[in-house]
Every structure is written in C-alpha cells, then in structure tokens.
Amino acid sequence: MEIIEESRIPVMEHFYTLQGEGQWAGSPAYFIRTAGCDVGCHWCDVKESWTVKEEQYVKVEEVVKLARDSKAPIVVVTGGEPTMYDLGPLTRSIKTVGLRIHIETSGVYPFSGEFDWITLSPKKFKASREEYYSLAQELKVVIYTKHDLKWAEKEAAKCNPQKTRFYLQPEWSRKDRVGLIIDYIKANPHWRLSIQSHKYINIP
Ligand code: SF4
C-alpha cells in the first residue's frame, strides 16, 4: 500500500516496545514521541521533549515506513504534546499502511487527525480543551499528591462514562503511594489502576 502524505513533524524519538500503561498495557506498539511541550509538569519524566530542534523534523513518510516495517500492530503518538501539530497527515499515512493509531495527550491544543484510541491525560498546569472530554476513550490522571484524587474526580465528571474508562496512575517518584490509590479505587470502583509497567521491567 502506498504512503501518500508528504509532510514533516518534529520527532524526539521513535521505538518499538510494549505499551506500559492503561487499557492497552502489554500490547506491542510503535511509539512516536513528538518534540515540543509547553504544559510544564514539574514531575515530567521526559523534560528533554519540551524543546524542538530544527533537525528533529522528519518526513512523516519515513517514520510511518519504520512503524510499518517493525510489525507493530499499533502506533502510539505521544510527546511532548503531540496536539501542537496537525496530526492529519501522520494519522492518514498510518491508516494507509493498515495500523491502529492511538494518541496520548494532555489535550491543550485543538484536536486533529483520525485515531482509534484517544487517551486524555489532563494536567493541572494547563487546562485541557473541552472537546477532548467527549472524545476520550481513556482518561488517565497522574496522581502526585492525595489532593490530586479530588481533581481527578472533577476531570472524570466532564467525560462520558458510557465511553470513557477511568485510570489513576501514581507518578513514578510517588509510586510508594500506590496503596492510597488502591484503597481509593476500592472505594470508588469506576476507577482502575494504571502503573508504568515498562519502568518496572526496564523497557522504553
Ligand atoms: Fe511532560 Fe507530558 Fe507534562 Fe508535557 S504534558 S510536561 S511531556 S508530562
């Protein structure tokens, strides 16, 4: 099948691994991590993704070919903040080669592209746009302090409970708080636990 789109996008890194988090944890997936983010989470574990360098711009066609050749059934577009860019050309090209396409976003820029799975991971530091709450199949809230649980409920209330699955994920440096989150989920069973399983087994 032809890859039809000619466009460029800044990519910090791309790699074939297993999805570590959320609903699709354990699934083989090709990650495309765009460069650039202005959300400013103080606990961000990919701060090197915040800036964009000219040399990071790659042809969409090239990165899609690599994803196709990897044999991955799923491409995950993440960041950085991928919605800073028009994702139409990238997602159309990925569809053209017959792969599923997922996105993980904080939803702070207008939505673009065609996705099979949308993970909204809202951040306190910059509000998500309203459109993402009705689009999200998965809401993943990172828990840094116990007060974040209250905020997580406010975010969940904006979603469609018939469509969206709700996940609480301990921030990696606070993973000792997982017991608190487990207790919370047991008392509030519309939530599920997401852990960064890739970090436990030391894969990207
Ligand atoms: Fe880091 Fe993601 Fe927050 Fe951006 S939105 S600062 S990439 S955790």
Tab-separated table of N, CA and C in Angstrom, residues 88-182:
chain	number	residue	atom	x	y	z
A	88	GLY	N	-3.198	15.271	11.091
A	88	GLY	CA	-3.918	14.686	9.960
A	88	GLY	C	-3.012	13.895	9.028
A	89	PRO	N	-1.935	14.488	8.515
A	89	PRO	CA	-1.073	13.739	7.585
A	89	PRO	C	-0.484	12.480	8.210
A	90	LEU	N	-0.038	12.570	9.449
A	90	LEU	CA	0.562	11.399	10.106
A	90	LEU	C	-0.473	10.291	10.276
A	91	THR	N	-1.637	10.632	10.772
A	91	THR	CA	-2.622	9.583	11.050
A	91	THR	C	-3.183	8.991	9.755
A	92	ARG	N	-3.347	9.803	8.755
A	92	ARG	CA	-3.827	9.251	7.473
A	92	ARG	C	-2.798	8.294	6.886
A	93	SER	N	-1.539	8.649	7.005
A	93	SER	CA	-0.482	7.766	6.479
A	93	SER	C	-0.438	6.453	7.248
A	94	ILE	N	-0.615	6.520	8.549
A	94	ILE	CA	-0.591	5.289	9.356
A	94	ILE	C	-1.785	4.414	8.996
A	95	LYS	N	-2.934	5.027	8.801
A	95	LYS	CA	-4.117	4.270	8.378
A	95	LYS	C	-3.882	3.601	7.022
A	96	THR	N	-3.203	4.311	6.167
A	96	THR	CA	-2.953	3.791	4.819
A	96	THR	C	-2.153	2.492	4.852
A	97	VAL	N	-1.262	2.363	5.823
A	97	VAL	CA	-0.484	1.123	5.916
A	97	VAL	C	-1.155	0.100	6.839
A	98	GLY	N	-2.374	0.393	7.277
A	98	GLY	CA	-3.196	-0.611	7.947
A	98	GLY	C	-2.944	-0.810	9.428
A	99	LEU	N	-2.374	0.172	10.093
A	99	LEU	CA	-2.112	0.035	11.529
A	99	LEU	C	-3.160	0.785	12.351
A	100	ARG	N	-3.374	0.292	13.573
A	100	ARG	CA	-4.168	1.063	14.532
A	100	ARG	C	-3.357	2.272	14.973
A	101	ILE	N	-4.038	3.338	15.329
A	101	ILE	CA	-3.310	4.517	15.806
A	101	ILE	C	-3.966	5.077	17.060
A	102	HIS	N	-3.131	5.226	18.090
A	102	HIS	CA	-3.562	5.733	19.388
A	102	HIS	C	-2.825	7.041	19.675
A	103	ILE	N	-3.430	7.849	20.531
A	103	ILE	CA	-2.749	9.079	20.963
A	103	ILE	C	-2.829	9.205	22.477
A	104	GLU	N	-1.782	9.741	23.050
A	104	GLU	CA	-1.778	10.123	24.463
A	104	GLU	C	-1.493	11.617	24.513
A	105	THR	N	-2.423	12.358	25.064
A	105	THR	CA	-2.318	13.814	25.004
A	105	THR	C	-2.863	14.453	26.266
A	106	SER	N	-2.358	15.642	26.563
A	106	SER	CA	-2.962	16.420	27.636
A	106	SER	C	-4.084	17.309	27.093
A	107	GLY	N	-4.275	17.303	25.780
A	107	GLY	CA	-5.444	17.948	25.184
A	107	GLY	C	-5.445	19.463	25.279
A	108	VAL	N	-4.287	20.061	25.210
A	108	VAL	CA	-4.231	21.520	25.384
A	108	VAL	C	-4.246	22.283	24.060
A	109	TYR	N	-4.161	21.555	22.949
A	109	TYR	CA	-4.232	22.195	21.628
A	109	TYR	C	-5.388	21.561	20.853
A	110	PRO	N	-5.857	22.220	19.799
A	110	PRO	CA	-7.009	21.678	19.060
A	110	PRO	C	-6.746	20.264	18.542
A	111	PHE	N	-7.790	19.461	18.571
A	111	PHE	CA	-7.684	18.078	18.124
A	111	PHE	C	-7.565	18.033	16.605
A	112	SER	N	-6.722	17.125	16.118
A	112	SER	CA	-6.631	16.893	14.670
A	112	SER	C	-6.272	15.432	14.453
A	113	GLY	N	-6.555	14.917	13.289
A	113	GLY	CA	-6.202	13.538	12.954
A	113	GLY	C	-7.351	12.576	13.177
A	114	GLU	N	-7.064	11.305	12.850
A	114	GLU	CA	-8.070	10.236	12.966
A	114	GLU	C	-7.462	9.123	13.808
A	115	PHE	N	-8.032	8.895	14.974
A	115	PHE	CA	-7.440	7.945	15.921
A	115	PHE	C	-8.421	6.835	16.275
A	116	ASP	N	-7.858	5.657	16.554
A	116	ASP	CA	-8.671	4.527	17.017
A	116	ASP	C	-8.819	4.539	18.532
A	117	TRP	N	-7.911	5.231	19.211
A	117	TRP	CA	-7.966	5.255	20.683
A	117	TRP	C	-7.364	6.574	21.157
A	118	ILE	N	-8.120	7.263	21.997
A	118	ILE	CA	-7.667	8.567	22.490
A	118	ILE	C	-7.549	8.498	24.004
A	119	THR	N	-6.327	8.693	24.484
A	119	THR	CA	-6.078	8.762	25.922
A	119	THR	C	-5.867	10.222	26.287
A	120	LEU	N	-6.759	10.736	27.096
A	120	LEU	CA	-6.596	12.100	27.603
A	120	LEU	C	-5.950	12.017	28.975
A	121	SER	N	-4.816	12.660	29.110
A	121	SER	CA	-4.149	12.735	30.408
A	121	SER	C	-4.049	14.207	30.805
A	122	PRO	N	-5.115	14.708	31.430
A	122	PRO	CA	-5.157	16.144	31.734
A	122	PRO	C	-4.145	16.507	32.813
A	123	LYS	N	-3.703	17.742	32.762
A	123	LYS	CA	-2.704	18.196	33.728
A	123	LYS	C	-3.218	19.464	34.413
A	124	LYS	N	-2.905	19.564	35.707
A	124	LYS	CA	-3.332	20.730	36.482
A	124	LYS	C	-2.680	22.023	35.990
A	125	PHE	N	-1.575	21.877	35.312
A	125	PHE	CA	-0.731	23.025	34.992
A	125	PHE	C	-1.202	23.791	33.759
A	126	LYS	N	-2.069	23.150	32.950
A	126	LYS	CA	-2.620	23.811	31.767
A	126	LYS	C	-3.909	23.068	31.409
A	127	ALA	N	-5.003	23.781	31.316
A	127	ALA	CA	-6.307	23.129	31.149
A	127	ALA	C	-6.439	22.450	29.790
A	128	SER	N	-7.088	21.283	29.801
A	128	SER	CA	-7.413	20.592	28.553
A	128	SER	C	-8.575	21.307	27.879
A	129	ARG	N	-8.609	21.243	26.553
A	129	ARG	CA	-9.719	21.825	25.810
A	129	ARG	C	-10.964	20.941	25.969
A	130	GLU	N	-12.122	21.585	25.979
A	130	GLU	CA	-13.382	20.875	26.248
A	130	GLU	C	-13.620	19.702	25.305
A	131	GLU	N	-13.216	19.850	24.043
A	131	GLU	CA	-13.541	18.821	23.037
A	131	GLU	C	-12.977	17.445	23.402
A	132	TYR	N	-11.899	17.427	24.171
A	132	TYR	CA	-11.235	16.149	24.467
A	132	TYR	C	-12.036	15.277	25.427
A	133	TYR	N	-12.853	15.887	26.264
A	133	TYR	CA	-13.580	15.101	27.259
A	133	TYR	C	-14.641	14.210	26.615
A	134	SER	N	-15.190	14.639	25.493
A	134	SER	CA	-16.167	13.788	24.805
A	134	SER	C	-15.478	12.822	23.841
A	135	LEU	N	-14.253	13.124	23.463
A	135	LEU	CA	-13.534	12.251	22.521
A	135	LEU	C	-12.833	11.092	23.220
A	136	ALA	N	-12.457	11.276	24.482
A	136	ALA	CA	-11.550	10.330	25.143
A	136	ALA	C	-12.188	8.969	25.389
A	137	GLN	N	-11.483	7.922	24.977
A	137	GLN	CA	-11.876	6.562	25.384
A	137	GLN	C	-11.241	6.205	26.725
A	138	GLU	N	-10.222	6.970	27.076
A	138	GLU	CA	-9.486	6.683	28.314
A	138	GLU	C	-9.089	8.020	28.947
A	139	LEU	N	-9.380	8.144	30.220
A	139	LEU	CA	-8.910	9.299	30.987
A	139	LEU	C	-7.873	8.772	31.973
A	140	LYS	N	-6.678	9.281	31.872
A	140	LYS	CA	-5.595	8.790	32.732
A	140	LYS	C	-5.063	9.963	33.547
A	141	VAL	N	-5.284	9.903	34.841
A	141	VAL	CA	-4.874	11.015	35.696
A	141	VAL	C	-3.670	10.571	36.530
A	142	VAL	N	-2.590	11.313	36.416
A	142	VAL	CA	-1.384	11.032	37.188
A	142	VAL	C	-1.575	11.598	38.598
A	143	ILE	N	-1.307	10.749	39.592
A	143	ILE	CA	-1.512	11.151	40.987
A	143	ILE	C	-0.154	11.405	41.645
A	144	TYR	N	0.040	12.656	42.039
A	144	TYR	CA	1.291	13.055	42.692
A	144	TYR	C	1.060	13.260	44.192
A	145	THR	N	-0.031	13.904	44.537
A	145	THR	CA	-0.411	14.059	45.943
A	145	THR	C	-1.837	13.516	46.115
A	146	LYS	N	-2.227	13.295	47.349
A	146	LYS	CA	-3.582	12.757	47.566
A	146	LYS	C	-4.662	13.755	47.146
A	147	HIS	N	-4.315	15.026	47.109
A	147	HIS	CA	-5.280	16.041	46.664
A	147	HIS	C	-5.607	15.886	45.177
A	148	ASP	N	-4.707	15.233	44.446
A	148	ASP	CA	-4.960	15.010	43.019
A	148	ASP	C	-6.155	14.088	42.799
A	149	LEU	N	-6.497	13.286	43.796
A	149	LEU	CA	-7.647	12.388	43.649
A	149	LEU	C	-8.939	13.201	43.499
A	150	LYS	N	-9.041	14.277	44.252
A	150	LYS	CA	-10.214	15.145	44.167
A	150	LYS	C	-10.293	15.797	42.779
A	151	TRP	N	-9.154	16.249	42.328
A	151	TRP	CA	-9.082	16.874	40.997
A	151	TRP	C	-9.428	15.843	39.913
A	152	ALA	N	-8.970	14.615	40.105
A	152	ALA	CA	-9.258	13.549	39.142
A	152	ALA	C	-10.769	13.356	39.002
A	153	GLU	N	-11.488	13.420	40.094
A	153	GLU	CA	-12.958	13.262	40.028
A	153	GLU	C	-13.589	14.395	39.223
A	154	LYS	N	-13.083	15.600	39.388
A	154	LYS	CA	-13.619	16.735	38.622
A	154	LYS	C	-13.375	16.528	37.129
A	155	GLU	N	-12.214	15.992	36.802
A	155	GLU	CA	-11.912	15.726	35.396
A	155	GLU	C	-12.809	14.604	34.860
A	156	ALA	N	-12.992	13.566	35.655
A	156	ALA	CA	-13.826	12.435	35.223
A	156	ALA	C	-15.268	12.870	34.988
A	157	ALA	N	-15.744	13.810	35.785
A	157	ALA	CA	-17.139	14.269	35.660
A	157	ALA	C	-17.390	14.958	34.323
A	158	LYS	N	-16.347	15.387	33.637
A	158	LYS	CA	-16.503	16.053	32.333
A	158	LYS	C	-16.587	15.044	31.187
A	159	CYS	N	-16.302	13.778	31.473
A	159	CYS	CA	-16.263	12.749	30.424
A	159	CYS	C	-17.603	12.035	30.301
A	160	ASN	N	-17.729	11.258	29.236
A	160	ASN	CA	-18.903	10.419	29.029
A	160	ASN	C	-18.632	9.049	29.659
A	161	PRO	N	-19.311	8.727	30.769
A	161	PRO	CA	-18.996	7.468	31.457
A	161	PRO	C	-19.346	6.231	30.634
A	162	GLN	N	-20.199	6.387	29.608
A	162	GLN	CA	-20.518	5.252	28.728
A	162	GLN	C	-19.370	4.958	27.773
A	163	LYS	N	-18.507	5.933	27.605
A	163	LYS	CA	-17.453	5.813	26.590
A	163	LYS	C	-16.057	5.727	27.196
A	164	THR	N	-15.866	6.433	28.287
A	164	THR	CA	-14.512	6.643	28.803
A	164	THR	C	-14.195	5.687	29.943
A	165	ARG	N	-13.006	5.119	29.917
A	165	ARG	CA	-12.510	4.331	31.044
A	165	ARG	C	-11.597	5.219	31.873
A	166	PHE	N	-11.704	5.065	33.172
A	166	PHE	CA	-11.014	5.991	34.071
A	166	PHE	C	-9.845	5.299	34.773
A	167	TYR	N	-8.685	5.897	34.646
A	167	TYR	CA	-7.472	5.331	35.246
A	167	TYR	C	-6.781	6.350	36.160
A	168	LEU	N	-6.319	5.839	37.287
A	168	LEU	CA	-5.446	6.609	38.179
A	168	LEU	C	-4.061	5.974	38.109
A	169	GLN	N	-3.072	6.825	37.950
A	169	GLN	CA	-1.704	6.309	37.784
A	169	GLN	C	-0.758	7.043	38.732
A	170	PRO	N	-0.117	6.322	39.649
A	170	PRO	CA	0.831	7.017	40.531
A	170	PRO	C	2.003	7.580	39.743
A	171	GLU	N	2.341	8.837	40.021
A	171	GLU	CA	3.551	9.415	39.419
A	171	GLU	C	4.739	8.581	39.902
A	172	TRP	N	5.696	8.343	39.003
A	172	TRP	CA	6.743	7.339	39.244
A	172	TRP	C	7.495	7.571	40.545
A	173	SER	N	7.842	8.820	40.851
A	173	SER	CA	8.611	9.084	42.079
A	173	SER	C	7.744	8.934	43.327
A	174	ARG	N	6.421	8.844	43.124
A	174	ARG	CA	5.481	8.683	44.238
A	174	ARG	C	4.822	7.303	44.220
A	175	LYS	N	5.501	6.335	43.632
A	175	LYS	CA	4.851	5.032	43.499
A	175	LYS	C	4.638	4.348	44.842
A	176	ASP	N	5.284	4.878	45.882
A	176	ASP	CA	5.019	4.369	47.233
A	176	ASP	C	3.588	4.713	47.675
A	177	ARG	N	2.937	5.620	46.927
A	177	ARG	CA	1.544	5.992	47.251
A	177	ARG	C	0.526	5.058	46.618
A	178	VAL	N	1.002	4.015	45.967
A	178	VAL	CA	0.064	3.166	45.227
A	178	VAL	C	-0.990	2.563	46.160
A	179	GLY	N	-0.607	2.323	47.417
A	179	GLY	CA	-1.565	1.776	48.379
A	179	GLY	C	-2.744	2.716	48.583
A	180	LEU	N	-2.456	3.989	48.658
A	180	LEU	CA	-3.505	5.014	48.800
A	180	LEU	C	-4.448	4.972	47.601
A	181	ILE	N	-3.858	4.821	46.430
A	181	ILE	CA	-4.670	4.795	45.204
A	181	ILE	C	-5.512	3.519	45.151
A	182	ILE	N	-4.909	2.410	45.550
A	182	ILE	CA	-5.673	1.147	45.563
A	182	ILE	C	-6.873	1.265	46.497
